Amino acid sequence: MAELDQQALHSEMTAWRRDLHAHPEFGFEERRTAAFVAEKLRAFGLEVAEGVGGTGVVGTLTRGSGNLAIALRADMDALRIAEQGKQAWRSQTPGTMHACGHDGHTSMLLGAAKLLANEGGFDGTVRFIFQPAEEWGRGALAMLDDGLLERFPFEEIFGLHNMPGLPIGHFETRSGPVMSAEDNFEIVLKGLGGHAARPHAGQETLVAACALVVNLQTIVSRRLSPADVGVVSVTELITDGTRNALPGLARILGDCRSFRSEVSAAIEKEMRRIAEGTAQAYNVAAEITYTREFVPLINDAALVDEAFAAARMVLANNVVHVAAEPMTASEDFARFLDHVPGCFVFMGNGDTAPLHNPAYDFNDEGLLHGARFHAAVVRRRLALGS
Ligand SMILES: [Zn+2]
Ligand SMILES: [Zn+2]
C-alpha cells in the first residue's frame, strides 16, 4: 500500500484541528464535530457508526484475518470558557472553546485512521472511538451504556492527552494509578434565618458552615491513612443571608479526589459523620449529597510497556518518561478501563498555557507525533505475521 506523505498529512491535520478549534461544541452537543469526524472516516474507507452514546462516533478498520481488535480513543468536547487567543482559528462560539486540546486529540486520531487505512501494516481490527462529553465525565459511560463493547468489541484500549509543559514529541505515563477519581459533594445546612441583631432568636447557619469547612479538613489530615492519597476541597459557600439578616440556609459544595474506591468510600463516610455532628453542635440540620463523577484511571503494566515501545518506534529513545506520581486530575477514559485493559499516555504540548486556561491552544507541532503513535500502537499490538 502507498505510504502517505508525512508533510501533506501534517498540513491536512493542522487544517482539521484549526477548523475544529474554530467550532467548539460542549459535551453531548458535538453534532458538527461528529459529522466532521464521520465524513472523514468514510472518506478513508472505514465503516462508521454515528450516534453511539449520543454524539459518539465509532470507525472500524479491518486488515488481514487476525481475530484481535484494539480500540483507540479520542474525545471531542469543548469547555464553557471564553477564549482569549487572537489566532485566526480562535473560537467562533462566544463562551465556548477547546481549552483542553480535544480538537487536537480528534485530529490526531483522524490522522491515525488515514495513515492506517492507506498504509495498513497490521493484521486485525481497529476501533476508532470518538467520545462525547469527556469534561462532564459522562461520555464514555453513555457509549458503554449504548452497547459499545457488544456492538464494536475490542480487547484493549489506548488513549492520549496533550500535556502543556512537556516538550513536543515527549510521552509520559506510568503503570497502575495515573489519574484520580473525582467525587462531588453538597452539604445544605438548614436552620432559621432572622435579624442580625438577634442571633439567639433563630438558628443561623453561617457560623456552623464556617466550622464545618474547617472540620472537613480533618478527613485527609486525621482520618485517612498517611499512605493513602486523598483531597477534600470546599469550593463554594453560599448562604441566603444579607447585610442585616442571618442566613437560615447555607450550602457548601466541593470536590474530592482519590485513587482507590476504599478511600473514596472512607471520605464519604467521614464527611457524613462530620457534617451531621457539626450541624448538631450548632443546632442546625444537615443534608448531604455525595456523587461519584470519575473513577480512578489505572493503566495496565504490560500495555504501558507496549505504549512506550510504540512511542520509541515513532521517536528517539530519550523522549519516553515514566511519570513519578499519579495526578489528582480525572479522565473519563478510566471508564473503558473498568472493562478492558489499556493504557493512557500524556504527550508533550510544549511551552503553552495550561489546560482549561482561556489562553490555551493545542500545539499543532505535535499532531504528527500523536497520529504516528496511535498507528505504531496498532502495528505492535496487531503485528503482521503474529
Ligand atoms: Zn479538560
Ligand atoms: Zn481533556
Short mmCIF file of C-alpha atoms and ligand atoms in Angstrom, two decimals:
data_model
loop_
_atom_site.label_atom_id
_atom_site.label_comp_id
_atom_site.label_asym_id
_atom_site.label_seq_id
_atom_site.Cartn_x
_atom_site.Cartn_y
_atom_site.Cartn_z
CA MET A 1 0.00 0.00 0.00
CA ALA A 2 1.07 3.58 -0.63
CA GLU A 3 2.99 5.36 2.08
CA LEU A 4 1.42 8.70 2.94
CA ASP A 5 3.40 11.90 2.50
CA GLN A 6 4.04 12.89 6.13
CA GLN A 7 4.23 16.62 5.47
CA ALA A 8 0.99 16.57 3.50
CA LEU A 9 -0.69 14.64 6.31
CA HIS A 10 0.61 17.15 8.86
CA SER A 11 -0.79 20.06 6.83
CA GLU A 12 -4.11 18.30 6.48
CA MET A 13 -4.32 17.53 10.21
CA THR A 14 -3.45 21.14 11.02
CA ALA A 15 -6.32 22.34 8.84
CA TRP A 16 -8.73 19.89 10.56
CA ARG A 17 -7.52 20.92 14.00
CA ARG A 18 -7.97 24.62 13.31
CA ASP A 19 -11.41 24.06 11.80
CA LEU A 20 -12.48 22.10 14.90
CA HIS A 21 -10.92 24.73 17.16
CA ALA A 22 -12.94 27.50 15.48
CA HIS A 23 -16.16 25.49 16.01
CA PRO A 24 -16.08 24.16 19.59
CA GLU A 25 -19.08 22.27 20.94
CA PHE A 26 -19.98 21.45 24.55
CA GLY A 27 -20.44 17.85 25.77
CA PHE A 28 -23.25 15.90 24.06
CA GLU A 29 -23.70 18.83 21.65
CA GLU A 30 -20.82 17.78 19.35
CA ARG A 31 -23.06 17.42 16.28
CA ARG A 32 -20.91 19.36 13.82
CA THR A 33 -17.74 17.73 15.18
CA ALA A 34 -19.25 14.23 14.98
CA ALA A 35 -20.41 14.83 11.39
CA PHE A 36 -16.92 16.14 10.52
CA VAL A 37 -15.32 13.00 12.00
CA ALA A 38 -17.79 10.59 10.35
CA GLU A 39 -17.35 12.20 6.93
CA LYS A 40 -13.55 11.94 7.13
CA LEU A 41 -13.61 8.32 8.35
CA ARG A 42 -15.92 7.34 5.49
CA ALA A 43 -13.66 9.09 3.02
CA PHE A 44 -10.73 6.99 4.32
CA GLY A 45 -12.82 3.85 3.69
CA LEU A 46 -13.77 2.96 7.27
CA GLU A 47 -17.09 1.53 8.41
CA VAL A 48 -18.72 4.25 10.51
CA ALA A 49 -21.41 4.22 13.22
CA GLU A 50 -22.78 7.55 14.41
CA GLY A 51 -24.94 8.48 17.39
CA VAL A 52 -23.26 5.97 19.73
CA GLY A 53 -23.98 7.24 23.25
CA GLY A 54 -25.46 10.50 21.98
CA THR A 55 -22.95 12.16 19.66
CA GLY A 56 -20.23 9.48 19.76
CA VAL A 57 -18.72 8.06 16.57
CA VAL A 58 -17.06 4.66 16.06
CA GLY A 59 -14.98 3.88 12.97
CA THR A 60 -13.90 0.32 12.23
CA LEU A 61 -10.94 -0.69 10.05
CA THR A 62 -10.02 -4.34 9.41
CA ARG A 63 -6.98 -5.71 7.59
CA GLY A 64 -5.89 -9.32 7.18
CA SER A 65 -7.54 -12.19 9.01
CA GLY A 66 -6.50 -11.57 12.64
CA ASN A 67 -9.19 -12.02 15.29
CA LEU A 68 -7.92 -9.41 17.73
CA ALA A 69 -9.42 -5.94 17.94
CA ILE A 70 -7.95 -2.95 19.70
CA ALA A 71 -9.52 0.45 20.31
CA LEU A 72 -8.00 3.92 20.05
CA ARG A 73 -9.95 6.72 21.69
CA ALA A 74 -10.19 10.49 21.31
CA ASP A 75 -12.53 12.99 22.97
CA MET A 76 -14.41 15.69 21.03
CA ASP A 77 -15.95 18.14 23.54
CA ALA A 78 -15.03 21.73 24.40
CA LEU A 79 -15.43 23.80 27.57
CA ARG A 80 -17.57 26.77 28.58
CA ILE A 81 -14.58 29.11 28.76
CA ALA A 82 -14.29 32.41 26.85
CA GLU A 83 -11.19 32.23 24.66
CA GLN A 84 -8.57 34.98 24.96
CA GLY A 85 -6.47 33.89 21.99
CA LYS A 86 -6.12 36.13 18.95
CA GLN A 87 -5.21 33.45 16.42
CA ALA A 88 -7.09 33.31 13.12
CA TRP A 89 -8.69 29.97 14.13
CA ARG A 90 -9.94 31.20 17.53
CA SER A 91 -13.40 30.09 18.69
CA GLN A 92 -16.30 31.49 16.73
CA THR A 93 -18.71 30.49 19.51
CA PRO A 94 -18.65 33.07 22.32
CA GLY A 95 -18.10 31.50 25.74
CA THR A 96 -17.05 28.08 24.41
CA MET A 97 -13.54 26.99 23.48
CA HIS A 98 -11.29 23.99 23.03
CA ALA A 99 -9.26 24.71 26.19
CA CYS A 100 -8.29 21.06 26.77
CA GLY A 101 -7.00 20.23 23.29
CA HIS A 102 -9.72 17.75 22.38
CA ASP A 103 -9.64 19.37 18.91
CA GLY A 104 -6.05 18.11 18.68
CA HIS A 105 -6.92 14.66 20.04
CA THR A 106 -9.71 14.29 17.46
CA SER A 107 -7.44 15.43 14.61
CA MET A 108 -4.63 13.05 15.65
CA LEU A 109 -6.98 10.07 15.76
CA LEU A 110 -8.34 11.03 12.34
CA GLY A 111 -4.74 11.26 11.12
CA ALA A 112 -4.04 7.77 12.51
CA ALA A 113 -7.14 6.44 10.74
CA LYS A 114 -5.95 7.90 7.45
CA LEU A 115 -2.42 6.52 7.97
CA LEU A 116 -3.61 3.01 8.83
CA ALA A 117 -6.27 2.93 6.11
CA ASN A 118 -3.69 3.93 3.49
CA GLU A 119 -0.63 2.08 4.71
CA GLY A 120 -2.02 -0.93 6.56
CA GLY A 121 0.85 -2.74 8.27
CA PHE A 122 -1.35 -4.60 10.78
CA ASP A 123 -3.49 -7.72 10.97
CA GLY A 124 -6.82 -7.44 12.77
CA THR A 125 -9.44 -4.83 13.62
CA VAL A 126 -9.04 -1.27 14.89
CA ARG A 127 -11.93 0.59 16.53
CA PHE A 128 -11.58 4.37 16.38
CA ILE A 129 -13.67 5.72 19.23
CA PHE A 130 -14.57 9.41 19.23
CA GLN A 131 -16.35 10.03 22.51
CA PRO A 132 -18.54 12.94 23.54
CA ALA A 133 -18.65 14.79 26.87
CA GLU A 134 -15.32 13.84 28.43
CA GLU A 135 -15.27 17.01 30.55
CA TRP A 136 -18.59 16.03 32.14
CA GLY A 137 -17.31 12.55 32.90
CA ARG A 138 -20.43 11.23 31.14
CA GLY A 139 -19.50 10.48 27.54
CA ALA A 140 -17.63 7.19 27.97
CA LEU A 141 -20.44 5.79 30.13
CA ALA A 142 -23.01 6.91 27.56
CA MET A 143 -21.17 4.97 24.84
CA LEU A 144 -20.76 1.90 27.09
CA ASP A 145 -24.45 2.06 28.03
CA ASP A 146 -25.29 2.21 24.32
CA GLY A 147 -23.66 -1.19 23.81
CA LEU A 148 -20.19 -0.09 22.68
CA LEU A 149 -18.50 -3.30 23.82
CA GLU A 150 -21.17 -5.59 22.40
CA ARG A 151 -21.58 -3.80 19.07
CA PHE A 152 -17.89 -2.96 18.50
CA PRO A 153 -15.93 -5.47 20.61
CA PHE A 154 -12.26 -4.90 21.40
CA GLU A 155 -9.71 -6.48 23.73
CA GLU A 156 -7.59 -3.44 24.62
CA ILE A 157 -7.85 0.33 24.51
CA PHE A 158 -5.32 3.16 24.19
CA GLY A 159 -5.75 6.91 24.54
CA LEU A 160 -3.66 10.03 24.89
CA HIS A 161 -3.88 13.56 26.24
CA ASN A 162 -1.70 16.54 25.42
CA MET A 163 0.31 17.98 28.29
CA PRO A 164 1.46 21.62 28.41
CA GLY A 165 4.96 21.90 29.88
CA LEU A 166 6.10 18.56 28.46
CA PRO A 167 8.21 19.12 25.30
CA ILE A 168 6.77 18.32 21.87
CA GLY A 169 7.40 14.69 20.95
CA HIS A 170 7.77 13.54 24.55
CA PHE A 171 5.47 10.89 26.00
CA GLU A 172 4.81 10.23 29.67
CA THR A 173 2.76 7.80 31.73
CA ARG A 174 3.10 5.14 34.43
CA SER A 175 1.64 1.74 35.24
CA GLY A 176 -1.05 1.42 37.88
CA PRO A 177 -2.88 4.56 39.09
CA VAL A 178 -2.38 7.50 36.72
CA MET A 179 -5.31 9.81 37.40
CA SER A 180 -7.71 10.06 40.28
CA ALA A 181 -11.37 9.52 40.96
CA GLU A 182 -13.44 12.67 41.28
CA ASP A 183 -16.35 12.84 43.71
CA ASN A 184 -18.54 15.91 44.21
CA PHE A 185 -20.48 16.86 47.32
CA GLU A 186 -23.09 19.33 48.50
CA ILE A 187 -23.95 19.89 52.15
CA VAL A 188 -27.00 22.04 52.88
CA LEU A 189 -27.28 23.40 56.41
CA LYS A 190 -30.81 24.36 57.37
CA GLY A 191 -31.82 26.45 60.36
CA LEU A 192 -33.91 29.55 60.85
CA GLY A 193 -32.82 32.91 59.49
CA GLY A 194 -33.51 36.10 61.38
CA HIS A 195 -32.46 39.59 62.39
CA ALA A 196 -28.70 40.13 62.53
CA ALA A 197 -29.18 41.84 65.89
CA ARG A 198 -30.96 38.85 67.45
CA PRO A 199 -28.95 35.69 66.65
CA HIS A 200 -30.23 33.94 69.80
CA ALA A 201 -33.79 34.07 68.46
CA GLY A 202 -33.05 31.97 65.34
CA GLN A 203 -30.84 29.13 64.14
CA GLU A 204 -28.44 30.86 61.81
CA THR A 205 -26.28 28.66 59.60
CA LEU A 206 -23.16 30.68 58.68
CA VAL A 207 -21.09 30.06 61.82
CA ALA A 208 -21.97 26.37 61.55
CA ALA A 209 -20.92 26.39 57.88
CA CYS A 210 -17.57 28.03 58.70
CA ALA A 211 -16.91 25.44 61.41
CA LEU A 212 -17.88 22.67 59.01
CA VAL A 213 -15.47 23.91 56.30
CA VAL A 214 -12.65 23.75 58.85
CA ASN A 215 -13.74 20.40 60.28
CA LEU A 216 -13.81 18.82 56.81
CA GLN A 217 -10.05 19.46 56.60
CA THR A 218 -9.52 16.75 59.21
CA ILE A 219 -10.76 13.99 56.87
CA VAL A 220 -7.48 13.85 54.98
CA SER A 221 -5.20 15.03 57.79
CA ARG A 222 -6.65 12.88 60.59
CA ARG A 223 -8.92 10.16 59.24
CA LEU A 224 -7.13 8.77 56.13
CA SER A 225 -4.02 6.65 56.42
CA PRO A 226 -0.91 8.75 55.65
CA ALA A 227 -0.13 6.14 52.98
CA ASP A 228 -3.32 6.98 51.08
CA VAL A 229 -3.78 9.90 48.73
CA GLY A 230 -6.93 11.97 49.12
CA VAL A 231 -8.03 15.54 48.50
CA VAL A 232 -11.10 17.21 50.02
CA SER A 233 -11.65 20.72 48.63
CA VAL A 234 -14.50 23.00 49.59
CA THR A 235 -15.02 25.22 46.57
CA GLU A 236 -18.23 27.16 47.29
CA LEU A 237 -20.05 28.53 50.33
CA ILE A 238 -23.37 30.15 49.54
CA THR A 239 -25.95 31.49 52.03
CA ASP A 240 -29.29 33.22 51.84
CA GLY A 241 -28.19 35.88 54.30
CA THR A 242 -27.98 39.58 53.56
CA ARG A 243 -26.40 42.65 55.22
CA ASN A 244 -28.59 42.67 58.30
CA ALA A 245 -30.22 39.23 58.13
CA LEU A 246 -28.67 35.97 59.30
CA PRO A 247 -28.95 33.09 56.85
CA GLY A 248 -31.28 30.21 57.55
CA LEU A 249 -29.65 28.24 54.79
CA ALA A 250 -26.02 27.63 53.87
CA ARG A 251 -24.76 25.46 51.01
CA ILE A 252 -21.25 24.06 50.97
CA LEU A 253 -20.04 22.47 47.73
CA GLY A 254 -16.80 20.80 46.83
CA ASP A 255 -14.73 18.18 45.17
CA CYS A 256 -12.80 15.10 46.41
CA ARG A 257 -10.04 13.10 44.71
CA SER A 258 -8.68 9.63 45.45
CA PHE A 259 -7.08 6.64 43.72
CA ARG A 260 -8.86 3.78 45.43
CA SER A 261 -12.58 3.13 45.90
CA GLU A 262 -11.96 2.33 49.60
CA VAL A 263 -10.55 5.84 50.08
CA SER A 264 -13.48 7.42 48.26
CA ALA A 265 -15.86 5.43 50.50
CA ALA A 266 -13.95 6.49 53.64
CA ILE A 267 -14.07 10.17 52.62
CA GLU A 268 -17.84 9.99 52.15
CA LYS A 269 -18.39 8.19 55.44
CA GLU A 270 -16.27 10.70 57.41
CA MET A 271 -17.87 13.64 55.62
CA ARG A 272 -21.34 12.47 56.63
CA ARG A 273 -20.28 11.93 60.24
CA ILE A 274 -18.56 15.33 60.50
CA ALA A 275 -21.36 17.23 58.74
CA GLU A 276 -24.06 15.67 60.91
CA GLY A 277 -22.03 16.12 64.11
CA THR A 278 -21.14 19.73 63.34
CA ALA A 279 -24.72 20.56 62.40
CA GLN A 280 -25.93 19.08 65.68
CA ALA A 281 -23.34 21.03 67.67
CA TYR A 282 -24.58 24.28 66.11
CA ASN A 283 -28.28 23.41 66.36
CA VAL A 284 -28.96 23.22 62.63
CA ALA A 285 -29.76 20.33 60.27
CA ALA A 286 -27.51 18.94 57.51
CA GLU A 287 -28.48 17.34 54.19
CA ILE A 288 -25.59 15.66 52.38
CA THR A 289 -25.39 14.67 48.72
CA TYR A 290 -22.27 12.79 47.61
CA THR A 291 -21.80 11.72 43.97
CA ARG A 292 -19.05 9.90 42.08
CA GLU A 293 -18.23 11.62 38.78
CA PHE A 294 -15.00 9.96 37.61
CA VAL A 295 -13.40 6.63 38.56
CA PRO A 296 -9.61 6.31 39.01
CA LEU A 297 -7.61 5.69 35.85
CA ILE A 298 -5.47 2.54 36.26
CA ASN A 299 -3.01 1.64 33.47
CA ASP A 300 -2.18 -1.98 32.65
CA ALA A 301 1.56 -2.52 33.29
CA ALA A 302 2.21 -4.68 30.20
CA LEU A 303 0.37 -2.24 27.93
CA VAL A 304 2.35 0.69 29.34
CA ASP A 305 5.49 -1.12 28.11
CA GLU A 306 3.80 -1.57 24.73
CA ALA A 307 2.84 2.12 24.57
CA PHE A 308 6.41 3.16 25.42
CA ALA A 309 7.74 0.80 22.76
CA ALA A 310 5.31 2.32 20.25
CA ALA A 311 6.45 5.84 21.20
CA ARG A 312 10.06 4.75 20.59
CA MET A 313 9.06 3.42 17.16
CA VAL A 314 7.97 6.95 16.32
CA LEU A 315 10.74 8.86 18.06
CA ALA A 316 14.14 8.53 19.67
CA ASN A 317 14.67 6.64 22.91
CA ASN A 318 15.05 9.58 25.23
CA VAL A 319 11.55 11.02 24.86
CA VAL A 320 9.67 8.46 26.92
CA HIS A 321 9.23 9.24 30.60
CA VAL A 322 7.86 7.19 33.45
CA ALA A 323 5.75 9.60 35.49
CA ALA A 324 6.91 9.70 39.09
CA GLU A 325 3.50 10.25 40.62
CA PRO A 326 -0.14 9.86 39.67
CA MET A 327 -2.11 13.05 39.07
CA THR A 328 -5.10 14.19 41.10
CA ALA A 329 -6.86 15.26 37.91
CA SER A 330 -9.51 12.98 36.40
CA GLU A 331 -10.25 11.45 32.98
CA ASP A 332 -13.31 9.80 31.55
CA PHE A 333 -11.06 7.26 29.73
CA ALA A 334 -10.95 5.40 33.07
CA ARG A 335 -14.50 4.10 32.40
CA PHE A 336 -13.25 1.99 29.48
CA LEU A 337 -10.51 0.52 31.69
CA ASP A 338 -13.20 -0.84 34.01
CA HIS A 339 -13.97 -3.29 31.16
CA VAL A 340 -10.77 -3.91 29.19
CA PRO A 341 -7.07 -3.39 29.92
CA GLY A 342 -5.47 -0.36 28.36
CA CYS A 343 -3.05 2.49 28.63
CA PHE A 344 -3.46 6.26 28.72
CA VAL A 345 -0.43 8.42 27.92
CA PHE A 346 0.40 12.12 28.01
CA MET A 347 2.00 13.74 25.00
CA GLY A 348 4.02 16.97 25.12
CA ASN A 349 2.25 20.16 24.06
CA GLY A 350 5.39 22.27 24.52
CA ASP A 351 5.55 25.55 26.40
CA THR A 352 1.89 26.62 26.12
CA ALA A 353 -0.73 27.99 28.51
CA PRO A 354 -2.11 25.33 30.88
CA LEU A 355 -5.14 23.16 30.15
CA HIS A 356 -8.50 24.88 30.84
CA ASN A 357 -6.83 28.31 30.63
CA PRO A 358 -8.52 30.91 28.35
CA ALA A 359 -5.20 31.47 26.54
CA TYR A 360 -4.57 27.74 25.91
CA ASP A 361 -4.24 26.38 22.37
CA PHE A 362 -3.31 22.89 21.19
CA ASN A 363 0.18 22.90 19.64
CA ASP A 364 -0.08 21.75 16.01
CA GLU A 365 3.60 20.75 16.03
CA GLY A 366 2.56 17.62 17.97
CA LEU A 367 -0.11 16.39 15.55
CA LEU A 368 2.05 14.01 13.55
CA HIS A 369 3.67 12.56 16.68
CA GLY A 370 0.24 11.70 18.09
CA ALA A 371 -1.09 10.19 14.86
CA ARG A 372 2.05 8.13 14.35
CA PHE A 373 1.98 7.00 17.98
CA HIS A 374 -1.56 5.69 17.56
CA ALA A 375 -0.55 3.88 14.35
CA ALA A 376 2.55 2.41 16.00
CA VAL A 377 0.45 1.02 18.87
CA VAL A 378 -1.78 -0.72 16.33
CA ARG A 379 1.18 -2.15 14.42
CA ARG A 380 2.69 -3.53 17.61
CA ARG A 381 -0.49 -4.97 19.08
CA LEU A 382 -1.86 -6.29 15.79
CA ALA A 383 1.52 -7.21 14.32
CA LEU A 384 1.71 -8.79 10.88
CA GLY A 385 2.61 -12.48 10.95
CA SER A 386 1.92 -12.87 14.67
ZN ZN B 1 -10.24 19.04 30.26
ZN ZN B 2 -9.02 16.89 28.27
#
